[in-house]
């Protein structure tokens, strides 16, 4: 079955630690995206990549980093510089329409 | 500056009645609009879309209306069912929907039995 997989579903980290969220797709989509959802804020774009080895900052890229070494994978690193990292993170890929993963809830304590 | 606005954070309707979810946009370059439905702790799922060359698109109980001159679209669900209870996001694109989407803040719909 084609789809997009985010892992883990729940993640806990101590403040000051970097953490990497995984996103893998087998839909052969060129474009991939990372969004963050906070209560009352909707979905805000963090980073996106339209092709392998290329990515662009979204609206709230500060404190995050990404890589796109393979078409199938678009990991997101939440660095210690991100001031409010606790959130629900959504990965998506697109080709004439978006497919979302099921999300990762990151809690920083 | 918010380009896609869902000004009402929530809506509660009775089962069997019509639900109307509204969305406004400011960017006149948007040419494709989508509605997504999201349950808690899950990713959004695509519901229905409309191109700017149309003013209405219907899919079963779901109809989306687009008023380009008013930069306004709405999603009608009729009849509403308890399983429709979710958060609904309006989204827009300026490249036919294949590039990055701009999302509204979402609206929580509750359908009461």
XYZ file of N, CA, C and O in Angstrom:
888
model
N 0.833 -1.198 0.000
C 0.000 0.000 0.000
C 0.868 1.247 0.000
O 1.791 1.342 0.792
N 0.578 2.207 -0.914
C 1.334 3.442 -0.919
C 0.879 4.354 0.181
O -0.295 4.426 0.499
N 1.848 5.054 0.772
C 1.468 5.971 1.829
C 2.655 6.730 2.355
O 3.762 6.680 1.814
N 2.395 7.465 3.420
C 3.424 8.276 4.049
C 3.440 7.938 5.529
O 2.400 7.897 6.178
N 4.604 7.648 6.037
C 4.757 7.137 7.400
C 5.575 8.090 8.241
O 6.688 8.470 7.857
N 5.012 8.445 9.371
C 5.741 9.254 10.331
C 5.987 8.416 11.573
O 5.097 7.725 12.057
N 7.189 8.525 12.082
C 7.485 7.800 13.312
C 8.439 8.608 14.176
O 9.245 9.389 13.668
N 8.340 8.448 15.512
C 7.290 7.717 16.206
C 6.012 8.545 16.297
O 6.006 9.706 15.906
N 4.956 7.986 16.830
C 3.703 8.732 16.971
C 3.787 9.692 18.150
O 3.242 10.785 18.120
N 4.467 9.266 19.209
C 4.665 10.126 20.381
C 6.154 10.153 20.698
O 6.822 9.125 20.646
N 6.648 11.327 21.060
C 8.070 11.489 21.332
C 8.243 12.464 22.483
O 7.642 13.539 22.492
N 9.070 12.064 23.415
C 9.353 12.907 24.565
C 10.846 13.200 24.595
O 11.668 12.309 24.382
N 11.175 14.455 24.833
C 12.587 14.837 24.900
C 12.782 15.854 26.014
O 11.860 16.610 26.348
N 13.997 15.868 26.527
C 14.326 16.868 27.533
C 14.691 18.175 26.839
O 15.223 18.185 25.722
N 14.403 19.244 27.525
C 14.729 20.565 26.982
C 16.229 20.656 26.701
O 17.048 20.168 27.486
N 16.568 21.260 25.564
C 17.976 21.413 25.220
C 18.520 20.325 24.316
O 19.641 20.428 23.819
N 17.746 19.276 24.108
C 18.188 18.187 23.236
C 17.616 18.368 21.841
O 16.467 18.795 21.678
N 18.426 18.027 20.846
C 17.908 17.960 19.481
C 17.138 16.653 19.312
O 17.459 15.646 19.955
N 16.142 16.673 18.436
C 15.375 15.457 18.163
C 15.012 15.447 16.675
O 14.716 16.489 16.095
N 15.062 14.255 16.081
C 14.748 14.122 14.663
C 13.475 13.315 14.465
O 13.344 12.208 15.007
N 12.557 13.879 13.686
C 11.300 13.217 13.369
C 11.418 12.617 11.968
O 11.876 13.288 11.028
N 10.956 11.384 11.855
C 11.083 10.673 10.592
C 9.844 10.834 9.730
O 8.711 10.866 10.230
N 10.060 10.924 8.419
C 8.968 10.948 7.455
C 9.416 10.202 6.197
O 10.413 10.581 5.580
N 8.698 9.139 5.863
C 9.027 8.314 4.712
C 7.782 8.143 3.846
O 6.703 7.894 4.359
N 7.971 8.249 2.521
C 6.840 8.029 1.618
C 7.245 7.088 0.480
O 8.390 7.107 0.034
N 6.304 6.265 0.080
C 6.550 5.369 -1.052
C 5.562 5.657 -2.180
O 5.174 4.750 -2.935
N 5.170 6.928 -2.291
C 4.212 7.358 -3.310
C 4.908 7.901 -4.551
O 4.236 8.319 -5.504
N 6.227 7.939 -4.509
C 7.017 8.491 -5.613
C 6.725 9.978 -5.847
O 6.834 10.472 -6.968
N 6.348 10.662 -4.766
C 6.075 12.094 -4.870
C 7.382 12.880 -4.811
O 8.278 12.574 -4.032
N 7.464 13.915 -5.644
C 8.665 14.756 -5.627
C 8.675 15.710 -4.438
O 9.705 15.973 -3.846
N 7.518 16.276 -4.124
C 7.463 17.319 -3.101
C 7.100 16.752 -1.740
O 6.231 15.884 -1.616
N 7.747 17.273 -0.714
C 7.429 16.891 0.660
C 7.435 18.128 1.542
O 8.110 19.117 1.233
N 6.672 18.056 2.637
C 6.437 19.236 3.470
C 6.416 18.840 4.948
O 6.019 17.728 5.293
N 6.794 19.791 5.778
C 6.609 19.647 7.219
C 5.764 20.805 7.721
O 6.041 21.970 7.443
N 4.698 20.440 8.463
C 3.822 21.422 9.085
C 3.816 21.188 10.592
O 4.041 20.083 11.079
N 3.490 22.241 11.280
C 3.321 22.160 12.717
C 1.902 22.615 13.038
O 1.403 23.598 12.468
N 1.246 21.900 13.951
C -0.098 22.280 14.371
C -0.086 22.607 15.849
O 0.360 21.800 16.675
N -0.556 23.784 16.181
C -0.762 24.196 17.564
C -2.231 24.566 17.731
O -2.870 25.005 16.769
N -2.770 24.423 18.923
C -4.177 24.776 19.135
C -4.459 26.208 18.700
O -3.762 27.140 19.092
N -5.494 26.387 17.879
C -5.881 27.715 17.437
C -4.988 28.329 16.380
O -5.213 29.464 15.966
N -3.974 27.571 15.932
C -3.027 28.127 14.954
C -3.135 27.472 13.594
O -2.508 27.904 12.653
N -3.875 26.422 13.485
C -3.943 25.741 12.204
C -2.643 25.045 11.864
O -1.875 24.662 12.751
N -2.384 24.895 10.580
C -1.177 24.237 10.099
C -0.220 25.286 9.561
O -0.549 26.033 8.651
N 0.961 25.308 10.123
C 1.951 26.285 9.686
C 3.140 25.570 9.063
O 3.666 24.609 9.631
N 3.579 26.065 7.911
C 4.618 25.411 7.135
C 5.992 25.686 7.723
O 6.382 26.845 7.898
N 6.750 24.607 7.972
C 8.088 24.737 8.544
C 9.135 24.738 7.428
O 9.919 25.672 7.280
N 9.161 23.659 6.664
C 10.082 23.505 5.541
C 9.372 22.715 4.444
O 8.448 21.953 4.723
N 9.835 22.891 3.219
C 9.340 22.049 2.146
C 10.456 21.784 1.150
O 11.432 22.535 1.063
N 10.273 20.693 0.426
C 11.264 20.274 -0.550
C 10.527 19.858 -1.816
O 9.638 19.024 -1.766
N 10.907 20.438 -2.917
C 10.226 20.129 -4.175
C 10.975 19.074 -4.978
O 10.431 18.508 -5.937
N 12.227 18.817 -4.581
C 13.024 17.840 -5.314
C 14.172 17.397 -4.407
O 14.542 18.113 -3.461
N 14.727 16.252 -4.702
C 15.828 15.731 -3.888
C 16.979 16.733 -3.860
O 17.262 17.419 -4.842
N 17.623 16.808 -2.696
C 18.785 17.682 -2.471
C 18.456 19.158 -2.550
O 19.365 19.988 -2.730
N 17.183 19.496 -2.399
C 16.785 20.896 -2.396
C 15.626 21.083 -1.428
O 14.715 20.253 -1.384
N 15.666 22.154 -0.644
C 14.562 22.444 0.257
C 14.540 23.942 0.539
O 15.540 24.647 0.361
N 13.359 24.420 0.949
C 13.171 25.839 1.230
C 12.513 26.026 2.585
O 11.757 25.180 3.045
N 12.814 27.168 3.194
C 12.175 27.502 4.460
C 10.715 27.856 4.231
O 10.359 28.489 3.238
N 9.904 27.445 5.196
C 8.511 27.851 5.206
C 8.336 29.089 6.060
O 9.248 29.902 6.202
N 7.174 29.197 6.670
C 6.863 30.399 7.445
C 7.485 30.424 8.835
O 7.669 31.488 9.419
N 7.801 29.242 9.380
C 8.295 29.192 10.765
C 9.503 28.268 10.865
O 9.562 27.370 11.686
N 10.526 28.495 10.033
C 11.668 27.585 9.940
C 12.679 27.729 11.081
O 13.504 26.827 11.293
N 12.633 28.811 11.821
C 13.650 29.038 12.850
C 13.633 27.945 13.910
O 12.595 27.622 14.482
N 14.817 27.395 14.177
C 14.927 26.344 15.174
C 14.729 24.945 14.623
O 14.751 23.968 15.375
N 14.557 24.850 13.313
C 14.371 23.549 12.651
C 15.408 23.378 11.543
O 15.904 24.356 11.000
N 15.693 22.122 11.207
C 16.517 21.837 10.038
C 15.985 20.574 9.369
O 15.321 19.741 10.010
N 16.228 20.453 8.070
C 15.774 19.295 7.305
C 16.878 18.845 6.362
O 17.870 19.537 6.148
N 16.685 17.663 5.797
C 17.540 17.174 4.725
C 16.668 16.416 3.737
O 15.594 15.927 4.097
N 17.124 16.325 2.503
C 16.380 15.563 1.493
C 17.402 14.845 0.606
O 17.599 15.161 -0.553
N 18.026 13.847 1.198
C 19.047 13.084 0.486
C 18.436 12.020 -0.406
O 19.060 11.561 -1.367
N 17.238 11.588 -0.069
C 16.522 10.586 -0.866
C 15.114 11.084 -1.145
O 14.522 11.791 -0.335
N 14.567 10.667 -2.247
C 13.224 11.083 -2.618
C 12.204 10.637 -1.582
O 11.225 11.324 -1.312
N 12.446 9.465 -0.975
C 11.466 8.879 -0.078
C 11.477 9.481 1.320
O 10.552 9.287 2.080
N 12.529 10.194 1.676
C 12.721 10.560 3.070
C 12.925 12.062 3.254
O 13.676 12.691 2.494
N 12.302 12.610 4.281
C 12.407 14.051 4.551
C 12.391 14.256 6.068
O 11.414 14.729 6.636
N 13.480 13.916 6.753
C 13.508 14.042 8.206
C 13.584 15.495 8.675
O 14.225 16.328 8.026
N 12.952 15.736 9.790
C 12.933 17.072 10.401
C 13.641 17.012 11.751
O 13.298 16.182 12.590
N 14.624 17.886 11.942
C 15.297 17.973 13.237
C 14.813 19.212 13.968
O 14.854 20.322 13.415
N 14.340 18.996 15.172
C 13.935 20.088 16.044
C 15.128 20.379 16.938
O 15.532 19.530 17.747
N 15.725 21.522 16.780
C 16.944 21.815 17.526
C 16.631 22.498 18.859
O 15.491 22.945 19.092
N 17.646 22.620 19.671
C 17.470 23.269 20.976
C 17.183 24.761 20.823
O 16.746 25.418 21.765
N 17.375 25.287 19.617
C 17.100 26.703 19.370
C 15.616 26.997 19.174
O 15.193 28.155 19.213
N 14.828 25.941 18.982
C 13.381 26.131 18.818
C 12.787 26.391 20.198
O 12.836 25.532 21.079
N 12.179 27.568 20.361
C 11.746 28.008 21.685
C 10.522 27.277 22.216
O 10.363 27.110 23.427
N 9.646 26.884 21.345
C 8.418 26.194 21.775
C 8.230 24.928 20.954
O 7.365 24.876 20.084
N 9.031 23.907 21.205
C 9.002 22.734 20.328
C 7.823 21.795 20.558
O 7.502 21.003 19.666
N 7.188 21.880 21.696
C 6.071 20.972 21.966
C 4.928 21.281 21.011
O 4.375 22.386 21.023
N 4.574 20.318 20.184
C 3.526 20.516 19.168
C 3.249 19.198 18.472
O 3.915 18.189 18.710
N 2.271 19.229 17.597
C 1.933 18.099 16.739
C 2.512 18.393 15.366
O 2.217 19.424 14.766
N 3.386 17.487 14.883
C 4.085 17.715 13.628
C 3.529 16.812 12.535
O 3.404 15.591 12.728
N 3.238 17.409 11.396
C 2.671 16.673 10.274
C 3.581 16.768 9.060
O 4.035 17.847 8.691
N 3.808 15.621 8.447
C 4.563 15.545 7.211
C 3.580 15.262 6.076
O 2.567 14.574 6.281
N 3.858 15.799 4.909
C 2.997 15.556 3.752
C 3.859 15.432 2.508
O 4.990 15.918 2.454
N 3.313 14.757 1.512
C 3.944 14.735 0.210
C 2.874 15.071 -0.813
O 1.671 14.936 -0.535
N 3.296 15.499 -1.980
C 2.277 15.893 -2.953
C 2.694 15.627 -4.380
O 3.865 15.686 -4.744
N 1.680 15.291 -5.141
C 1.754 15.223 -6.591
C 0.316 15.362 -7.057
O -0.444 14.417 -6.963
N -0.065 16.534 -7.472
C -1.471 16.822 -7.796
C -2.380 16.575 -6.591
O -3.484 16.085 -6.736
N -1.898 16.905 -5.415
C -2.697 16.744 -4.206
C -1.832 16.260 -3.063
O -0.846 15.566 -3.271
N -2.225 16.623 -1.867
C -1.443 16.288 -0.676
C -1.875 14.948 -0.090
O -3.061 14.623 -0.062
N -0.885 14.223 0.433
C -1.138 13.091 1.313
C -0.390 13.353 2.601
O 0.802 13.642 2.570
N -1.107 13.283 3.713
C -0.498 13.553 5.005
C -0.153 12.263 5.720
O -0.831 11.242 5.583
N 0.887 12.337 6.548
C 1.150 11.272 7.483
C 0.228 11.408 8.686
O -0.577 12.341 8.760
N 0.364 10.501 9.624
C -0.532 10.501 10.784
C -0.018 11.379 11.916
O -0.680 11.527 12.938
N 1.160 11.960 11.739
C 1.645 12.937 12.693
C 2.506 12.374 13.809
O 2.451 11.184 14.134
N 3.327 13.245 14.383
C 4.125 12.934 15.572
C 3.864 14.007 16.607
O 3.990 15.194 16.303
N 3.480 13.572 17.798
C 3.295 14.550 18.879
C 4.585 14.593 19.683
O 4.968 13.619 20.314
N 5.243 15.729 19.638
C 6.496 15.931 20.365
C 6.207 16.710 21.637
O 5.562 17.763 21.597
N 6.685 16.178 22.739
C 6.567 16.861 24.022
C 7.960 17.056 24.594
O 8.708 16.087 24.763
N 8.296 18.284 24.854
C 9.602 18.598 25.434
C 9.397 18.995 26.892
O 8.613 19.889 27.196
N 10.102 18.299 27.766
C 9.908 18.539 29.204
C 11.186 19.085 29.825
O 12.268 18.992 29.249
N 0.748 38.052 7.958
C -0.585 38.327 7.433
C -1.221 37.018 7.003
O -0.648 36.283 6.201
N -2.406 36.768 7.521
C -3.043 35.492 7.251
C -3.745 35.555 5.905
O -4.647 36.381 5.698
N -3.349 34.691 4.979
C -3.917 34.720 3.639
C -5.190 33.902 3.518
O -5.980 34.130 2.600
N -5.352 32.928 4.385
C -6.559 32.103 4.387
C -7.158 32.180 5.783
O -6.489 31.865 6.763
N -8.399 32.605 5.836
C -9.016 32.869 7.135
C -10.268 32.040 7.355
O -11.162 32.024 6.515
N -10.299 31.367 8.481
C -11.518 30.707 8.932
C -11.876 31.405 10.238
O -11.281 31.136 11.280
N -12.783 32.328 10.164
C -13.006 33.248 11.266
C -13.789 32.649 12.427
O -13.735 33.173 13.543
N -14.514 31.589 12.169
C -15.260 30.958 13.261
C -14.499 29.727 13.725
O -14.271 28.818 12.946
N -14.133 29.667 14.993
C -13.341 28.523 15.459
C -14.143 27.253 15.651
O -13.576 26.160 15.647
N -15.450 27.387 15.789
C -16.250 26.190 16.033
C -17.672 26.378 15.536
O -18.156 27.499 15.362
N -18.326 25.237 15.327
C -19.721 25.215 14.876
C -20.368 23.960 15.435
O -19.768 22.873 15.389
N -21.553 24.103 15.935
C -22.298 22.961 16.465
C -23.643 22.884 15.762
O -24.373 23.881 15.702
N -23.963 21.715 15.213
C -25.228 21.544 14.504
C -25.877 20.231 14.936
O -25.218 19.341 15.485
N -27.160 20.145 14.636
C -27.898 18.938 14.954
C -27.786 17.951 13.793
O -27.744 18.338 12.620
N -27.717 16.683 14.141
C -27.688 15.641 13.131
C -28.845 15.812 12.148
O -29.977 16.090 12.540
N -28.539 15.665 10.862
C -29.563 15.785 9.834
C -29.700 17.184 9.257
O -30.252 17.349 8.162
N -29.160 18.177 9.976
C -29.248 19.547 9.478
C -28.029 19.858 8.605
O -27.106 19.059 8.482
N -28.026 21.049 8.039
C -26.917 21.464 7.193
C -25.806 22.121 8.028
O -26.090 22.862 8.965
N -24.569 21.788 7.689
C -23.404 22.472 8.271
C -22.805 23.344 7.179
O -22.597 22.873 6.056
N -22.528 24.583 7.510
C -21.908 25.502 6.552
C -20.629 26.052 7.172
O -20.665 26.722 8.202
N -19.513 25.725 6.539
C -18.207 26.163 7.017
C -17.683 27.202 6.033
O -17.661 26.960 4.836
N -17.250 28.320 6.542
C -16.832 29.428 5.697
C -15.327 29.642 5.709
O -14.642 29.326 6.690
N -14.846 30.216 4.618
C -13.417 30.472 4.468
C -13.240 31.698 3.581
O -13.924 31.819 2.549
N -12.384 32.607 3.967
C -12.075 33.786 3.177
C -10.583 33.798 2.857
O -9.778 33.300 3.639
N -10.240 34.381 1.719
C -8.827 34.473 1.362
C -8.516 35.862 0.847
O -9.405 36.603 0.414
N -7.254 36.211 0.905
C -6.857 37.566 0.505
C -6.007 37.580 -0.762
O -5.933 38.605 -1.427
N -5.367 36.472 -1.079
C -4.447 36.425 -2.213
C -5.216 36.128 -3.507
O -5.720 35.027 -3.702
N -5.281 37.101 -4.394
C -6.035 36.925 -5.638
C -5.345 35.952 -6.600
O -5.921 35.565 -7.628
N -4.117 35.554 -6.292
C -3.410 34.595 -7.144
C -3.817 33.149 -6.842
O -3.492 32.250 -7.599
N -4.509 32.915 -5.745
C -4.955 31.557 -5.432
C -5.919 31.084 -6.521
O -6.849 31.803 -6.903
N -5.660 29.878 -7.018
C -6.506 29.364 -8.090
C -7.049 27.964 -7.807
O -7.708 27.361 -8.644
N -6.758 27.468 -6.619
C -7.227 26.125 -6.281
C -7.452 26.085 -4.793
O -6.615 26.555 -4.018
N -8.597 25.515 -4.401
C -8.987 25.537 -2.999
C -9.406 24.141 -2.562
O -10.038 23.407 -3.324
N -9.045 23.813 -1.337
C -9.289 22.470 -0.848
C -9.839 22.526 0.565
O -9.585 23.468 1.315
N -10.564 21.496 0.916
C -11.011 21.294 2.291
C -10.453 19.966 2.790
O -10.504 18.959 2.090
N -9.915 20.018 4.018
C -9.396 18.824 4.658
C -10.138 18.631 5.969
O -10.533 19.574 6.632
N -10.259 17.373 6.336
C -10.916 16.987 7.585
C -9.874 16.331 8.470
O -9.053 15.525 7.994
N -9.888 16.668 9.742
C -8.869 16.126 10.638
C -9.482 15.678 11.954
O -10.165 16.451 12.630
N -9.171 14.421 12.303
C -9.529 13.916 13.622
C -8.328 14.094 14.541
O -7.190 14.193 14.078
N -8.564 14.125 15.867
C -7.461 14.301 16.817
C -6.376 13.252 16.640
O -6.671 12.079 16.420
N -5.139 13.687 16.740
C -3.968 12.814 16.672
C -3.856 12.060 15.346
O -3.225 10.996 15.281
N -4.464 12.586 14.301
C -4.337 11.993 12.969
C -3.968 13.080 11.972
O -4.146 14.270 12.236
N -3.464 12.659 10.815
C -3.207 13.623 9.766
C -4.482 14.020 9.054
O -5.458 13.274 9.045
N -4.514 15.215 8.462
C -5.692 15.631 7.699
C -5.922 14.724 6.498
O -4.969 14.202 5.910
N -7.164 14.565 6.146
C -7.504 13.809 4.939
C -8.268 14.716 3.997
O -9.100 15.525 4.421
N -8.005 14.551 2.732
C -8.626 15.375 1.706
C -10.122 15.104 1.635
O -10.565 13.960 1.693
N -10.873 16.172 1.496
C -12.329 16.044 1.448
C -12.868 16.407 0.073
O -13.484 15.609 -0.605
N -12.609 17.624 -0.357
C -13.146 18.105 -1.615
C -12.346 19.330 -2.041
O -11.752 20.003 -1.208
N -12.320 19.583 -3.342
C -11.573 20.736 -3.832
C -12.370 21.443 -4.918
O -13.378 20.933 -5.414
N -11.891 22.625 -5.275
C -12.518 23.373 -6.354
C -11.472 24.242 -7.031
O -10.634 24.860 -6.370
N -11.525 24.261 -8.338
C -10.661 25.128 -9.119
C -11.333 26.480 -9.286
O -12.560 26.583 -9.257
N -10.523 27.490 -9.502
C -11.067 28.844 -9.622
C -11.899 29.042 -10.892
O -12.581 30.060 -11.034
N -11.866 28.085 -11.806
C -12.685 28.223 -13.010
C -14.118 27.754 -12.761
O -14.985 27.903 -13.622
N -14.355 27.200 -11.590
C -15.700 26.742 -11.241
C -16.234 27.565 -10.078
O -15.485 28.228 -9.357
N -17.546 27.497 -9.872
C -18.109 28.138 -8.689
C -18.790 27.140 -7.759
O -19.248 27.506 -6.675
N -18.807 25.876 -8.181
C -19.438 24.861 -7.335
C -18.855 23.497 -7.675
O -18.601 23.178 -8.838
N -18.637 22.702 -6.633
C -18.239 21.317 -6.835
C -18.932 20.469 -5.781
O -18.934 20.821 -4.605
N -19.499 19.382 -6.222
C -20.316 18.561 -5.334
C -19.793 17.131 -5.309
O -19.418 16.567 -6.336
N -19.786 16.542 -4.112
C -19.374 15.157 -3.957
C -20.184 14.549 -2.821
O -19.856 14.709 -1.651
N -21.260 13.895 -3.200
C -22.121 13.275 -2.187
C -22.758 14.322 -1.281
O -23.409 15.252 -1.751
N -22.508 14.192 0.007
C -23.101 15.138 0.966
C -22.330 16.456 1.056
O -22.755 17.374 1.753
N -21.215 16.533 0.377
C -20.324 17.690 0.482
C -20.368 18.525 -0.794
O -20.239 17.997 -1.896
N -20.560 19.827 -0.606
C -20.545 20.762 -1.725
C -19.697 21.958 -1.334
O -19.845 22.491 -0.228
N -18.818 22.355 -2.237
C -18.016 23.549 -1.998
C -18.454 24.609 -3.008
O -18.614 24.324 -4.194
N -18.658 25.814 -2.508
C -19.034 26.961 -3.326
C -17.904 27.977 -3.295
O -17.322 28.230 -2.247
N -17.609 28.553 -4.466
C -16.553 29.551 -4.551
C -17.110 30.842 -5.128
O -17.743 30.843 -6.188
N -16.886 31.927 -4.429
C -17.258 33.271 -4.893
C -15.963 34.062 -5.053
O -15.443 34.619 -4.090
N -15.445 34.090 -6.273
C -14.145 34.713 -6.498
C -14.168 36.212 -6.253
O -13.201 36.776 -5.740
N -15.248 36.853 -6.629
C -15.292 38.303 -6.456
C -15.249 38.680 -4.979
O -14.682 39.707 -4.605
N -15.816 37.842 -4.139
C -15.810 38.094 -2.695
C -14.630 37.424 -2.015
O -14.445 37.593 -0.803
N -13.852 36.652 -2.768
C -12.742 35.874 -2.195
C -13.245 35.044 -1.019
O -12.703 35.088 0.099
N -14.277 34.289 -1.291
C -14.946 33.534 -0.243
C -15.333 32.160 -0.767
O -15.780 32.015 -1.908
N -15.119 31.155 0.066
C -15.640 29.839 -0.262
C -16.310 29.234 0.957
O -16.047 29.658 2.093
N -17.186 28.306 0.690
C -17.887 27.659 1.796
C -18.057 26.176 1.496
O -18.143 25.768 0.343
N -18.081 25.420 2.557
C -18.307 23.972 2.482
C -19.655 23.687 3.124
O -19.891 24.078 4.269
N -20.535 23.027 2.363
C -21.840 22.647 2.877
C -21.866 21.141 3.067
O -21.496 20.390 2.144
N -22.309 20.721 4.221
C -22.458 19.293 4.495
C -23.933 19.062 4.809
O -24.476 19.618 5.765
N -24.570 18.241 3.957
C -25.981 18.004 4.203
C -26.372 16.602 3.743
O -26.035 16.221 2.615
N -27.017 15.793 4.569
C -27.275 16.066 5.974
C -26.039 15.796 6.824
O -25.233 14.910 6.501
N -25.889 16.542 7.890
C -24.748 16.346 8.784
C -24.929 15.073 9.605
O -26.050 14.734 10.003
N -23.816 14.398 9.845
C -23.834 13.163 10.623
C -22.846 13.270 11.777
O -21.847 13.996 11.663
N -23.061 12.559 12.878
C -22.130 12.636 14.017
C -20.688 12.322 13.629
O -19.760 12.908 14.176
N -20.494 11.433 12.651
C -19.153 11.099 12.195
C -18.456 12.239 11.473
O -17.251 12.174 11.223
N -19.200 13.291 11.150
C -18.592 14.466 10.523
C -17.891 15.348 11.545
O -17.186 16.291 11.181
N -18.099 15.064 12.805
C -17.470 15.860 13.873
C -15.952 15.744 13.757
O -15.385 14.656 13.884
N -15.308 16.865 13.513
C -13.861 16.904 13.276
C -13.453 18.358 13.136
O -14.294 19.263 13.198
N -12.169 18.577 12.931
C -11.684 19.917 12.580
C -11.544 19.983 11.062
O -10.982 19.067 10.447
N -12.055 21.035 10.478
C -12.017 21.212 9.029
C -11.099 22.379 8.683
O -11.234 23.479 9.212
N -10.164 22.097 7.779
C -9.229 23.113 7.333
C -9.530 23.494 5.887
O -9.697 22.628 5.023
N -9.546 24.775 5.660
C -9.604 25.314 4.315
C -8.157 25.556 3.875
O -7.323 25.977 4.687
N -7.845 25.279 2.622
C -6.492 25.489 2.122
C -6.545 26.045 0.712
O -7.515 25.827 -0.020
N -5.503 26.760 0.336
C -5.461 27.378 -0.990
C -4.070 27.267 -1.584
O -3.073 27.191 -0.869
N -4.058 27.271 -2.906
C -2.799 27.174 -3.636
C -2.848 28.113 -4.836
O -3.921 28.363 -5.380
N -1.694 28.599 -5.232
C -1.646 29.445 -6.421
C -1.028 28.738 -7.617
O -0.697 29.347 -8.617
N -0.896 27.417 -7.500
C -0.302 26.654 -8.598
C -1.083 25.379 -8.852
O -0.515 24.309 -8.972
N -2.372 25.506 -8.876
C -3.218 24.370 -9.218
C -3.279 23.288 -8.175
O -3.723 22.183 -8.443
N -2.822 23.579 -6.978
C -2.941 22.610 -5.894
C -1.776 21.653 -5.794
O -1.717 20.827 -4.898
N -0.815 21.755 -6.697
C 0.289 20.804 -6.675
C 1.480 21.308 -5.882
O 2.407 20.568 -5.628
N 1.467 22.561 -5.501
C 2.553 23.124 -4.725
C 2.078 23.429 -3.318
O 1.006 23.028 -2.924
N 2.903 24.122 -2.567
C 2.613 24.283 -1.159
C 1.286 24.975 -0.928
O 0.929 25.932 -1.620
N 0.566 24.438 0.033
C -0.746 24.938 0.379
C -0.645 25.908 1.542
O 0.211 25.755 2.424
N -1.536 26.869 1.544
C -1.681 27.767 2.680
C -2.974 27.384 3.383
O -4.038 27.346 2.758
N -2.870 27.091 4.666
C -4.018 26.600 5.424
C -4.618 27.688 6.303
O -3.916 28.569 6.805
N -5.919 27.586 6.503
C -6.578 28.378 7.521
C -6.335 27.756 8.889
O -5.694 26.707 9.005
N -6.868 28.385 9.919
C -6.627 27.919 11.280
C -7.499 26.733 11.662
O -7.283 26.107 12.692
N -8.491 26.453 10.845
C -9.351 25.313 11.124
C -10.608 25.708 11.879
O -10.673 26.733 12.554
N -11.630 24.867 11.716
C -12.885 25.072 12.438
C -13.338 23.723 12.974
O -13.357 22.739 12.231
N -13.679 23.697 14.248
C -14.129 22.454 14.851
C -15.635 22.320 14.677
O -16.409 23.153 15.167
N -16.046 21.290 13.971
C -17.460 21.006 13.759
C -17.899 19.904 14.706
O -17.258 18.859 14.779
N -18.983 20.154 15.407
C -19.586 19.136 16.275
C -21.006 18.892 15.793
O -21.802 19.839 15.705
N -21.292 17.639 15.454
C -22.641 17.270 15.036
C -23.255 16.456 16.153
O -22.787 15.358 16.480
N -24.293 16.973 16.729
C -24.945 16.333 17.875
C -26.037 15.377 17.431
O -26.849 15.717 16.582
N -26.060 14.171 18.028
C -27.077 13.176 17.652
C -28.478 13.646 18.042
O -28.647 14.418 18.978
